[in-house]
Amino acid sequence: MRPDRGPGESDRDRQFHDFVAERRGRLLHTARLLTAGDAHLAEDLVQTALTKLYVSWSAFRRADNPDGYVRRVLVNALTDERRRIWRRFERTVPELPDRPGGDTAALGDPELAYALRQLPPRMRAAVVFRFFHELDVAETAEALGVSTGTVKSQTARALDKLRATLHPTPQGAK
């Protein structure tokens, strides 16, 4: 006889609930890094990722690398979000006029948040996974669904762009 868990609650629901209770904070932190400090988009990404994860819970439970599976879902959610037609017409501003201060606390540095926002989502994800989460090249490749060579080239290009954004050279200097 199964223990009483309330009306309609299954083992899957309990497992998912426990997963969310344990991991949501870390997922939100990763999402804030992936979105370069955009707290609202990060919340949306986590919610979308958790919804997709719930739907494919059995596949997640069978995954050899559950952390990699979740990271991949987050990156795919970010990529999908950036492809939405209405996003092309939305313009971000550093500060909302009706609220004081920006939301770069997730990164701790407004200049870094700005520099990360200048990177395309996949390039930003490569940097976040490699340097904020300290994943190796193979783990990052798995999370992004690309080859290790792609991770290396995307990371190198991203670092070049970050350096150029954070430390621009004066015009005429070489």
Short mmCIF file of N, CA and C in Angstrom, two decimals:
data_model
loop_
_atom_site.label_atom_id
_atom_site.label_comp_id
_atom_site.label_asym_id
_atom_site.label_seq_id
_atom_site.Cartn_x
_atom_site.Cartn_y
_atom_site.Cartn_z
N MET A 1 0.84 -1.18 0.00
CA MET A 1 0.00 0.00 0.00
C MET A 1 0.88 1.25 0.00
N ARG A 2 0.52 2.19 -0.84
CA ARG A 2 1.33 3.40 -0.96
C ARG A 2 0.98 4.36 0.18
N PRO A 3 2.01 5.08 0.69
CA PRO A 3 1.72 6.04 1.77
C PRO A 3 0.83 7.17 1.26
N ASP A 4 0.04 7.72 2.16
CA ASP A 4 -0.87 8.79 1.79
C ASP A 4 -0.09 10.07 1.53
N ARG A 5 -0.15 10.56 0.32
CA ARG A 5 0.57 11.78 -0.08
C ARG A 5 -0.39 12.88 -0.52
N GLY A 6 -1.60 12.70 -0.22
CA GLY A 6 -2.58 13.71 -0.64
C GLY A 6 -3.20 13.29 -1.95
N PRO A 7 -4.24 14.00 -2.34
CA PRO A 7 -4.96 13.63 -3.55
C PRO A 7 -4.12 13.85 -4.81
N GLY A 8 -3.89 12.79 -5.55
CA GLY A 8 -3.25 12.88 -6.86
C GLY A 8 -1.75 13.05 -6.86
N GLU A 9 -1.09 13.06 -5.71
CA GLU A 9 0.36 13.25 -5.70
C GLU A 9 1.05 11.93 -5.98
N SER A 10 1.95 11.94 -6.94
CA SER A 10 2.66 10.72 -7.32
C SER A 10 4.11 10.79 -6.88
N ASP A 11 4.82 9.68 -7.05
CA ASP A 11 6.26 9.67 -6.76
C ASP A 11 6.98 10.69 -7.64
N ARG A 12 6.56 10.78 -8.89
CA ARG A 12 7.15 11.75 -9.82
C ARG A 12 6.99 13.18 -9.29
N ASP A 13 5.79 13.49 -8.83
CA ASP A 13 5.54 14.83 -8.29
C ASP A 13 6.43 15.11 -7.08
N ARG A 14 6.57 14.13 -6.20
CA ARG A 14 7.38 14.29 -5.00
C ARG A 14 8.86 14.49 -5.40
N GLN A 15 9.34 13.67 -6.33
CA GLN A 15 10.73 13.78 -6.78
C GLN A 15 10.98 15.16 -7.41
N PHE A 16 10.05 15.59 -8.23
CA PHE A 16 10.20 16.88 -8.89
C PHE A 16 10.18 18.01 -7.85
N HIS A 17 9.24 17.93 -6.92
CA HIS A 17 9.15 18.94 -5.86
C HIS A 17 10.45 19.01 -5.08
N ASP A 18 11.00 17.87 -4.71
CA ASP A 18 12.26 17.84 -3.96
C ASP A 18 13.40 18.44 -4.78
N PHE A 19 13.42 18.11 -6.07
CA PHE A 19 14.45 18.65 -6.96
C PHE A 19 14.36 20.17 -7.02
N VAL A 20 13.16 20.70 -7.21
CA VAL A 20 12.98 22.15 -7.30
C VAL A 20 13.36 22.82 -5.98
N ALA A 21 12.94 22.23 -4.87
CA ALA A 21 13.25 22.82 -3.57
C ALA A 21 14.77 22.88 -3.35
N GLU A 22 15.47 21.87 -3.81
CA GLU A 22 16.92 21.81 -3.61
C GLU A 22 17.70 22.65 -4.61
N ARG A 23 17.25 22.72 -5.87
CA ARG A 23 18.09 23.26 -6.93
C ARG A 23 17.64 24.58 -7.52
N ARG A 24 16.48 25.07 -7.20
CA ARG A 24 15.97 26.28 -7.85
C ARG A 24 16.91 27.47 -7.68
N GLY A 25 17.47 27.63 -6.51
CA GLY A 25 18.38 28.76 -6.26
C GLY A 25 19.59 28.72 -7.17
N ARG A 26 20.18 27.53 -7.34
CA ARG A 26 21.34 27.41 -8.23
C ARG A 26 20.94 27.62 -9.68
N LEU A 27 19.77 27.13 -10.05
CA LEU A 27 19.30 27.33 -11.42
C LEU A 27 19.09 28.82 -11.70
N LEU A 28 18.52 29.52 -10.74
CA LEU A 28 18.29 30.95 -10.90
C LEU A 28 19.62 31.71 -11.01
N HIS A 29 20.59 31.32 -10.22
CA HIS A 29 21.90 31.96 -10.29
C HIS A 29 22.52 31.75 -11.68
N THR A 30 22.45 30.53 -12.18
CA THR A 30 22.98 30.25 -13.52
C THR A 30 22.22 31.04 -14.57
N ALA A 31 20.90 31.10 -14.44
CA ALA A 31 20.09 31.84 -15.41
C ALA A 31 20.43 33.33 -15.38
N ARG A 32 20.70 33.88 -14.21
CA ARG A 32 21.08 35.30 -14.13
C ARG A 32 22.41 35.54 -14.83
N LEU A 33 23.32 34.60 -14.69
CA LEU A 33 24.59 34.72 -15.40
C LEU A 33 24.37 34.63 -16.90
N LEU A 34 23.54 33.68 -17.32
CA LEU A 34 23.28 33.49 -18.75
C LEU A 34 22.59 34.70 -19.37
N THR A 35 21.80 35.40 -18.56
CA THR A 35 21.09 36.57 -19.08
C THR A 35 21.81 37.87 -18.76
N ALA A 36 23.04 37.76 -18.31
CA ALA A 36 23.87 38.93 -17.98
C ALA A 36 23.19 39.83 -16.95
N GLY A 37 22.57 39.22 -15.95
CA GLY A 37 22.00 39.98 -14.85
C GLY A 37 20.55 40.38 -14.98
N ASP A 38 19.88 39.97 -16.04
CA ASP A 38 18.47 40.32 -16.23
C ASP A 38 17.62 39.38 -15.36
N ALA A 39 17.26 39.87 -14.18
CA ALA A 39 16.56 39.04 -13.20
C ALA A 39 15.20 38.55 -13.70
N HIS A 40 14.49 39.38 -14.43
CA HIS A 40 13.16 39.00 -14.92
C HIS A 40 13.27 37.90 -15.98
N LEU A 41 14.18 38.07 -16.91
CA LEU A 41 14.38 37.04 -17.92
C LEU A 41 14.90 35.76 -17.28
N ALA A 42 15.76 35.89 -16.27
CA ALA A 42 16.28 34.71 -15.57
C ALA A 42 15.15 33.93 -14.92
N GLU A 43 14.23 34.63 -14.27
CA GLU A 43 13.07 33.97 -13.66
C GLU A 43 12.25 33.24 -14.72
N ASP A 44 12.03 33.90 -15.86
CA ASP A 44 11.28 33.28 -16.95
C ASP A 44 11.99 32.02 -17.46
N LEU A 45 13.31 32.11 -17.60
CA LEU A 45 14.07 30.96 -18.09
C LEU A 45 13.98 29.78 -17.13
N VAL A 46 14.11 30.06 -15.85
CA VAL A 46 14.03 28.98 -14.86
C VAL A 46 12.64 28.35 -14.89
N GLN A 47 11.61 29.18 -14.97
CA GLN A 47 10.25 28.63 -15.02
C GLN A 47 10.05 27.78 -16.27
N THR A 48 10.52 28.27 -17.41
CA THR A 48 10.41 27.51 -18.66
C THR A 48 11.19 26.21 -18.57
N ALA A 49 12.40 26.28 -18.03
CA ALA A 49 13.24 25.09 -17.90
C ALA A 49 12.59 24.07 -16.96
N LEU A 50 12.04 24.53 -15.85
CA LEU A 50 11.39 23.60 -14.92
C LEU A 50 10.15 22.97 -15.53
N THR A 51 9.42 23.74 -16.32
CA THR A 51 8.25 23.18 -17.00
C THR A 51 8.67 22.09 -17.97
N LYS A 52 9.70 22.38 -18.76
CA LYS A 52 10.20 21.38 -19.72
C LYS A 52 10.76 20.16 -18.99
N LEU A 53 11.42 20.40 -17.88
CA LEU A 53 11.99 19.31 -17.11
C LEU A 53 10.89 18.42 -16.53
N TYR A 54 9.82 19.02 -16.04
CA TYR A 54 8.71 18.23 -15.50
C TYR A 54 8.11 17.33 -16.58
N VAL A 55 7.95 17.89 -17.76
CA VAL A 55 7.36 17.12 -18.85
C VAL A 55 8.24 15.93 -19.22
N SER A 56 9.56 16.14 -19.17
CA SER A 56 10.49 15.07 -19.55
C SER A 56 11.19 14.48 -18.34
N TRP A 57 10.50 14.43 -17.22
CA TRP A 57 11.10 13.99 -15.97
C TRP A 57 11.70 12.59 -16.07
N SER A 58 11.04 11.68 -16.74
CA SER A 58 11.58 10.31 -16.84
C SER A 58 12.90 10.30 -17.61
N ALA A 59 13.02 11.11 -18.66
CA ALA A 59 14.28 11.20 -19.40
C ALA A 59 15.36 11.82 -18.52
N PHE A 60 15.00 12.83 -17.76
CA PHE A 60 15.96 13.45 -16.84
C PHE A 60 16.47 12.42 -15.83
N ARG A 61 15.59 11.63 -15.28
CA ARG A 61 15.97 10.63 -14.27
C ARG A 61 16.90 9.57 -14.86
N ARG A 62 16.77 9.31 -16.16
CA ARG A 62 17.63 8.32 -16.82
C ARG A 62 18.95 8.91 -17.30
N ALA A 63 19.10 10.21 -17.28
CA ALA A 63 20.28 10.88 -17.83
C ALA A 63 21.54 10.48 -17.07
N ASP A 64 22.62 10.27 -17.81
CA ASP A 64 23.90 9.96 -17.19
C ASP A 64 24.44 11.15 -16.40
N ASN A 65 24.16 12.36 -16.90
CA ASN A 65 24.65 13.57 -16.26
C ASN A 65 23.47 14.52 -16.04
N PRO A 66 22.75 14.37 -14.92
CA PRO A 66 21.57 15.22 -14.69
C PRO A 66 21.89 16.71 -14.68
N ASP A 67 23.04 17.10 -14.13
CA ASP A 67 23.40 18.52 -14.11
C ASP A 67 23.58 19.05 -15.53
N GLY A 68 24.24 18.26 -16.37
CA GLY A 68 24.41 18.65 -17.77
C GLY A 68 23.07 18.76 -18.49
N TYR A 69 22.16 17.85 -18.17
CA TYR A 69 20.83 17.86 -18.77
C TYR A 69 20.12 19.18 -18.43
N VAL A 70 20.17 19.58 -17.16
CA VAL A 70 19.49 20.81 -16.73
C VAL A 70 20.15 22.03 -17.38
N ARG A 71 21.48 22.05 -17.43
CA ARG A 71 22.16 23.18 -18.07
C ARG A 71 21.75 23.30 -19.53
N ARG A 72 21.63 22.17 -20.21
CA ARG A 72 21.24 22.17 -21.62
C ARG A 72 19.82 22.71 -21.78
N VAL A 73 18.93 22.33 -20.89
CA VAL A 73 17.55 22.83 -20.93
C VAL A 73 17.55 24.36 -20.74
N LEU A 74 18.36 24.87 -19.82
CA LEU A 74 18.43 26.32 -19.61
C LEU A 74 18.95 27.05 -20.84
N VAL A 75 20.00 26.53 -21.44
CA VAL A 75 20.56 27.18 -22.64
C VAL A 75 19.56 27.14 -23.78
N ASN A 76 18.91 26.01 -23.97
CA ASN A 76 17.90 25.91 -25.04
C ASN A 76 16.75 26.87 -24.78
N ALA A 77 16.35 27.03 -23.52
CA ALA A 77 15.27 27.97 -23.19
C ALA A 77 15.70 29.40 -23.52
N LEU A 78 16.96 29.73 -23.23
CA LEU A 78 17.47 31.07 -23.55
C LEU A 78 17.49 31.28 -25.07
N THR A 79 17.96 30.30 -25.79
CA THR A 79 18.02 30.40 -27.25
C THR A 79 16.61 30.56 -27.83
N ASP A 80 15.67 29.77 -27.33
CA ASP A 80 14.29 29.87 -27.79
C ASP A 80 13.71 31.25 -27.49
N GLU A 81 14.01 31.77 -26.30
CA GLU A 81 13.49 33.07 -25.89
C GLU A 81 14.01 34.17 -26.82
N ARG A 82 15.27 34.10 -27.19
CA ARG A 82 15.87 35.12 -28.06
C ARG A 82 15.34 35.06 -29.48
N ARG A 83 14.76 33.93 -29.87
CA ARG A 83 14.24 33.79 -31.23
C ARG A 83 12.80 34.30 -31.36
N ARG A 84 12.14 34.55 -30.26
CA ARG A 84 10.74 35.00 -30.33
C ARG A 84 10.65 36.33 -31.05
N ILE A 85 9.67 36.45 -31.89
CA ILE A 85 9.53 37.62 -32.76
C ILE A 85 9.39 38.91 -31.95
N TRP A 86 8.63 38.89 -30.86
CA TRP A 86 8.42 40.13 -30.11
C TRP A 86 9.70 40.61 -29.45
N ARG A 87 10.67 39.71 -29.20
CA ARG A 87 11.93 40.11 -28.59
C ARG A 87 12.74 41.01 -29.52
N ARG A 88 12.53 40.88 -30.82
CA ARG A 88 13.29 41.69 -31.77
C ARG A 88 12.96 43.17 -31.66
N PHE A 89 11.78 43.47 -31.16
CA PHE A 89 11.33 44.86 -31.07
C PHE A 89 11.46 45.42 -29.66
N GLU A 90 11.80 44.59 -28.71
CA GLU A 90 11.95 45.04 -27.34
C GLU A 90 13.35 45.62 -27.15
N ARG A 91 13.44 46.73 -26.50
CA ARG A 91 14.73 47.37 -26.25
C ARG A 91 14.98 47.40 -24.75
N THR A 92 16.15 46.99 -24.34
CA THR A 92 16.48 47.01 -22.93
C THR A 92 17.09 48.36 -22.56
N VAL A 93 16.90 48.75 -21.33
CA VAL A 93 17.49 49.97 -20.81
C VAL A 93 18.21 49.60 -19.52
N PRO A 94 19.26 50.33 -19.18
CA PRO A 94 20.01 49.97 -17.99
C PRO A 94 19.20 50.08 -16.71
N GLU A 95 18.31 51.07 -16.65
CA GLU A 95 17.49 51.27 -15.45
C GLU A 95 16.06 51.57 -15.85
N LEU A 96 15.12 50.95 -15.15
CA LEU A 96 13.72 51.26 -15.38
C LEU A 96 13.42 52.61 -14.72
N PRO A 97 12.66 53.45 -15.35
CA PRO A 97 12.43 54.78 -14.79
C PRO A 97 11.65 54.77 -13.48
N ASP A 98 10.86 53.73 -13.23
CA ASP A 98 10.04 53.72 -12.02
C ASP A 98 10.68 52.95 -10.87
N ARG A 99 11.93 52.49 -11.05
CA ARG A 99 12.60 51.74 -9.99
C ARG A 99 14.03 52.25 -9.82
N PRO A 100 14.49 52.41 -8.59
CA PRO A 100 15.87 52.85 -8.41
C PRO A 100 16.85 51.70 -8.62
N GLY A 101 18.02 52.01 -9.18
CA GLY A 101 19.09 51.03 -9.31
C GLY A 101 18.85 49.99 -10.37
N GLY A 102 19.91 49.37 -10.82
CA GLY A 102 19.83 48.29 -11.80
C GLY A 102 19.90 46.95 -11.10
N ASP A 103 19.75 45.88 -11.85
CA ASP A 103 19.80 44.54 -11.27
C ASP A 103 21.02 43.80 -11.79
N THR A 104 22.18 44.26 -11.40
CA THR A 104 23.40 43.57 -11.78
C THR A 104 24.02 42.91 -10.55
N ALA A 105 23.28 42.83 -9.46
CA ALA A 105 23.80 42.23 -8.23
C ALA A 105 24.20 40.77 -8.43
N ALA A 106 23.52 40.09 -9.34
CA ALA A 106 23.87 38.69 -9.59
C ALA A 106 25.29 38.57 -10.08
N LEU A 107 25.79 39.59 -10.76
CA LEU A 107 27.15 39.57 -11.29
C LEU A 107 28.10 40.35 -10.42
N GLY A 108 27.61 41.30 -9.66
CA GLY A 108 28.44 42.09 -8.79
C GLY A 108 29.15 43.25 -9.47
N ASP A 109 29.13 43.31 -10.77
CA ASP A 109 29.86 44.33 -11.51
C ASP A 109 29.04 44.78 -12.71
N PRO A 110 28.54 46.03 -12.71
CA PRO A 110 27.71 46.49 -13.82
C PRO A 110 28.45 46.48 -15.16
N GLU A 111 29.75 46.74 -15.14
CA GLU A 111 30.51 46.72 -16.40
C GLU A 111 30.58 45.31 -16.97
N LEU A 112 30.76 44.32 -16.09
CA LEU A 112 30.79 42.94 -16.55
C LEU A 112 29.41 42.53 -17.09
N ALA A 113 28.35 42.95 -16.40
CA ALA A 113 27.00 42.64 -16.87
C ALA A 113 26.78 43.23 -18.27
N TYR A 114 27.21 44.47 -18.46
CA TYR A 114 27.08 45.11 -19.78
C TYR A 114 27.88 44.33 -20.83
N ALA A 115 29.12 43.98 -20.49
CA ALA A 115 29.98 43.26 -21.44
C ALA A 115 29.38 41.90 -21.80
N LEU A 116 28.83 41.20 -20.82
CA LEU A 116 28.20 39.90 -21.10
C LEU A 116 26.98 40.05 -22.00
N ARG A 117 26.23 41.15 -21.80
CA ARG A 117 25.04 41.38 -22.64
C ARG A 117 25.40 41.60 -24.09
N GLN A 118 26.63 42.00 -24.37
CA GLN A 118 27.05 42.24 -25.75
C GLN A 118 27.35 40.94 -26.49
N LEU A 119 27.46 39.83 -25.76
CA LEU A 119 27.75 38.54 -26.38
C LEU A 119 26.47 37.85 -26.83
N PRO A 120 26.52 37.10 -27.93
CA PRO A 120 25.38 36.28 -28.30
C PRO A 120 25.12 35.22 -27.22
N PRO A 121 23.88 34.73 -27.09
CA PRO A 121 23.53 33.81 -26.00
C PRO A 121 24.42 32.57 -25.88
N ARG A 122 24.74 31.91 -26.97
CA ARG A 122 25.56 30.69 -26.89
C ARG A 122 26.99 31.01 -26.47
N MET A 123 27.52 32.12 -26.95
CA MET A 123 28.87 32.53 -26.56
C MET A 123 28.88 32.87 -25.07
N ARG A 124 27.85 33.57 -24.62
CA ARG A 124 27.73 33.92 -23.21
C ARG A 124 27.62 32.66 -22.37
N ALA A 125 26.86 31.68 -22.84
CA ALA A 125 26.72 30.42 -22.11
C ALA A 125 28.06 29.70 -21.99
N ALA A 126 28.85 29.73 -23.04
CA ALA A 126 30.17 29.09 -22.99
C ALA A 126 31.03 29.74 -21.91
N VAL A 127 31.02 31.05 -21.83
CA VAL A 127 31.80 31.76 -20.82
C VAL A 127 31.27 31.45 -19.42
N VAL A 128 29.97 31.48 -19.25
CA VAL A 128 29.38 31.22 -17.94
C VAL A 128 29.73 29.82 -17.46
N PHE A 129 29.56 28.82 -18.33
CA PHE A 129 29.84 27.45 -17.91
C PHE A 129 31.33 27.22 -17.67
N ARG A 130 32.18 27.80 -18.51
CA ARG A 130 33.63 27.59 -18.36
C ARG A 130 34.20 28.33 -17.16
N PHE A 131 33.81 29.59 -16.94
CA PHE A 131 34.50 30.40 -15.95
C PHE A 131 33.71 30.68 -14.68
N PHE A 132 32.40 30.69 -14.74
CA PHE A 132 31.63 30.90 -13.52
C PHE A 132 31.32 29.57 -12.83
N HIS A 133 31.03 28.54 -13.65
CA HIS A 133 30.74 27.22 -13.10
C HIS A 133 31.93 26.28 -13.15
N GLU A 134 33.02 26.73 -13.75
CA GLU A 134 34.27 25.99 -13.83
C GLU A 134 34.10 24.59 -14.42
N LEU A 135 33.28 24.49 -15.48
CA LEU A 135 33.15 23.22 -16.19
C LEU A 135 34.32 23.09 -17.16
N ASP A 136 34.71 21.85 -17.42
CA ASP A 136 35.76 21.68 -18.42
C ASP A 136 35.15 21.78 -19.82
N VAL A 137 35.99 21.70 -20.83
CA VAL A 137 35.54 21.89 -22.20
C VAL A 137 34.50 20.83 -22.58
N ALA A 138 34.73 19.58 -22.20
CA ALA A 138 33.80 18.50 -22.55
C ALA A 138 32.43 18.69 -21.89
N GLU A 139 32.42 19.09 -20.62
CA GLU A 139 31.15 19.32 -19.92
C GLU A 139 30.40 20.50 -20.54
N THR A 140 31.12 21.53 -20.90
CA THR A 140 30.50 22.68 -21.54
C THR A 140 29.93 22.29 -22.90
N ALA A 141 30.68 21.49 -23.66
CA ALA A 141 30.22 21.03 -24.96
C ALA A 141 28.93 20.22 -24.81
N GLU A 142 28.87 19.38 -23.79
CA GLU A 142 27.66 18.59 -23.55
C GLU A 142 26.48 19.49 -23.21
N ALA A 143 26.71 20.48 -22.36
CA ALA A 143 25.64 21.39 -21.96
C ALA A 143 25.10 22.18 -23.14
N LEU A 144 26.00 22.56 -24.06
CA LEU A 144 25.58 23.37 -25.20
C LEU A 144 25.17 22.53 -26.41
N GLY A 145 25.49 21.25 -26.38
CA GLY A 145 25.14 20.38 -27.52
C GLY A 145 26.01 20.65 -28.74
N VAL A 146 27.29 20.97 -28.50
CA VAL A 146 28.22 21.27 -29.58
C VAL A 146 29.50 20.48 -29.37
N SER A 147 30.42 20.57 -30.32
CA SER A 147 31.69 19.87 -30.20
C SER A 147 32.62 20.63 -29.26
N THR A 148 33.66 19.95 -28.80
CA THR A 148 34.63 20.61 -27.93
C THR A 148 35.38 21.71 -28.68
N GLY A 149 35.61 21.51 -29.96
CA GLY A 149 36.26 22.54 -30.77
C GLY A 149 35.42 23.82 -30.85
N THR A 150 34.12 23.64 -30.94
CA THR A 150 33.22 24.80 -30.97
C THR A 150 33.27 25.55 -29.64
N VAL A 151 33.31 24.80 -28.54
CA VAL A 151 33.42 25.45 -27.22
C VAL A 151 34.70 26.27 -27.15
N LYS A 152 35.80 25.68 -27.60
CA LYS A 152 37.09 26.39 -27.55
C LYS A 152 37.06 27.66 -28.39
N SER A 153 36.54 27.57 -29.61
CA SER A 153 36.52 28.75 -30.47
C SER A 153 35.53 29.80 -29.96
N GLN A 154 34.35 29.37 -29.49
CA GLN A 154 33.37 30.31 -28.95
C GLN A 154 33.90 31.00 -27.70
N THR A 155 34.59 30.25 -26.86
CA THR A 155 35.16 30.83 -25.65
C THR A 155 36.24 31.84 -26.00
N ALA A 156 37.11 31.49 -26.93
CA ALA A 156 38.18 32.42 -27.32
C ALA A 156 37.61 33.70 -27.91
N ARG A 157 36.63 33.57 -28.80
CA ARG A 157 36.00 34.76 -29.38
C ARG A 157 35.29 35.59 -28.33
N ALA A 158 34.61 34.91 -27.40
CA ALA A 158 33.90 35.62 -26.34
C ALA A 158 34.87 36.39 -25.46
N LEU A 159 35.98 35.78 -25.12
CA LEU A 159 36.97 36.47 -24.29
C LEU A 159 37.55 37.67 -25.02
N ASP A 160 37.79 37.54 -26.32
CA ASP A 160 38.26 38.68 -27.10
C ASP A 160 37.25 39.83 -27.06
N LYS A 161 35.96 39.48 -27.25
CA LYS A 161 34.92 40.51 -27.24
C LYS A 161 34.78 41.14 -25.85
N LEU A 162 34.89 40.32 -24.80
CA LEU A 162 34.81 40.85 -23.44
C LEU A 162 35.97 41.81 -23.17
N ARG A 163 37.16 41.42 -23.58
CA ARG A 163 38.32 42.29 -23.38
C ARG A 163 38.13 43.61 -24.12
N ALA A 164 37.65 43.53 -25.35
CA ALA A 164 37.45 44.75 -26.15
C ALA A 164 36.38 45.65 -25.53
N THR A 165 35.36 45.05 -24.96
CA THR A 165 34.29 45.83 -24.32
C THR A 165 34.75 46.42 -22.99
N LEU A 166 35.44 45.63 -22.20
CA LEU A 166 35.87 46.08 -20.88
C LEU A 166 37.09 47.00 -20.92
N HIS A 167 37.95 46.81 -21.91
CA HIS A 167 39.18 47.60 -22.01
C HIS A 167 39.37 48.08 -23.44
N PRO A 168 38.54 48.99 -23.91
CA PRO A 168 38.67 49.44 -25.30
C PRO A 168 39.98 50.18 -25.51
N THR A 169 40.55 49.96 -26.68
CA THR A 169 41.79 50.68 -27.03
C THR A 169 41.40 52.01 -27.65
N PRO A 170 42.17 53.07 -27.34
CA PRO A 170 41.87 54.38 -27.91
C PRO A 170 42.04 54.34 -29.44
N GLN A 171 41.27 55.14 -30.14
CA GLN A 171 41.37 55.19 -31.60
C GLN A 171 42.77 55.65 -31.98
N GLY A 172 43.32 54.95 -32.96
CA GLY A 172 44.65 55.29 -33.45
C GLY A 172 45.74 54.52 -32.70
N ALA A 173 45.44 53.93 -31.53
CA ALA A 173 46.44 53.15 -30.80
C ALA A 173 46.49 51.74 -31.36
N LYS A 174 47.64 51.16 -31.29
CA LYS A 174 47.78 49.77 -31.77
C LYS A 174 48.23 48.87 -30.67
#
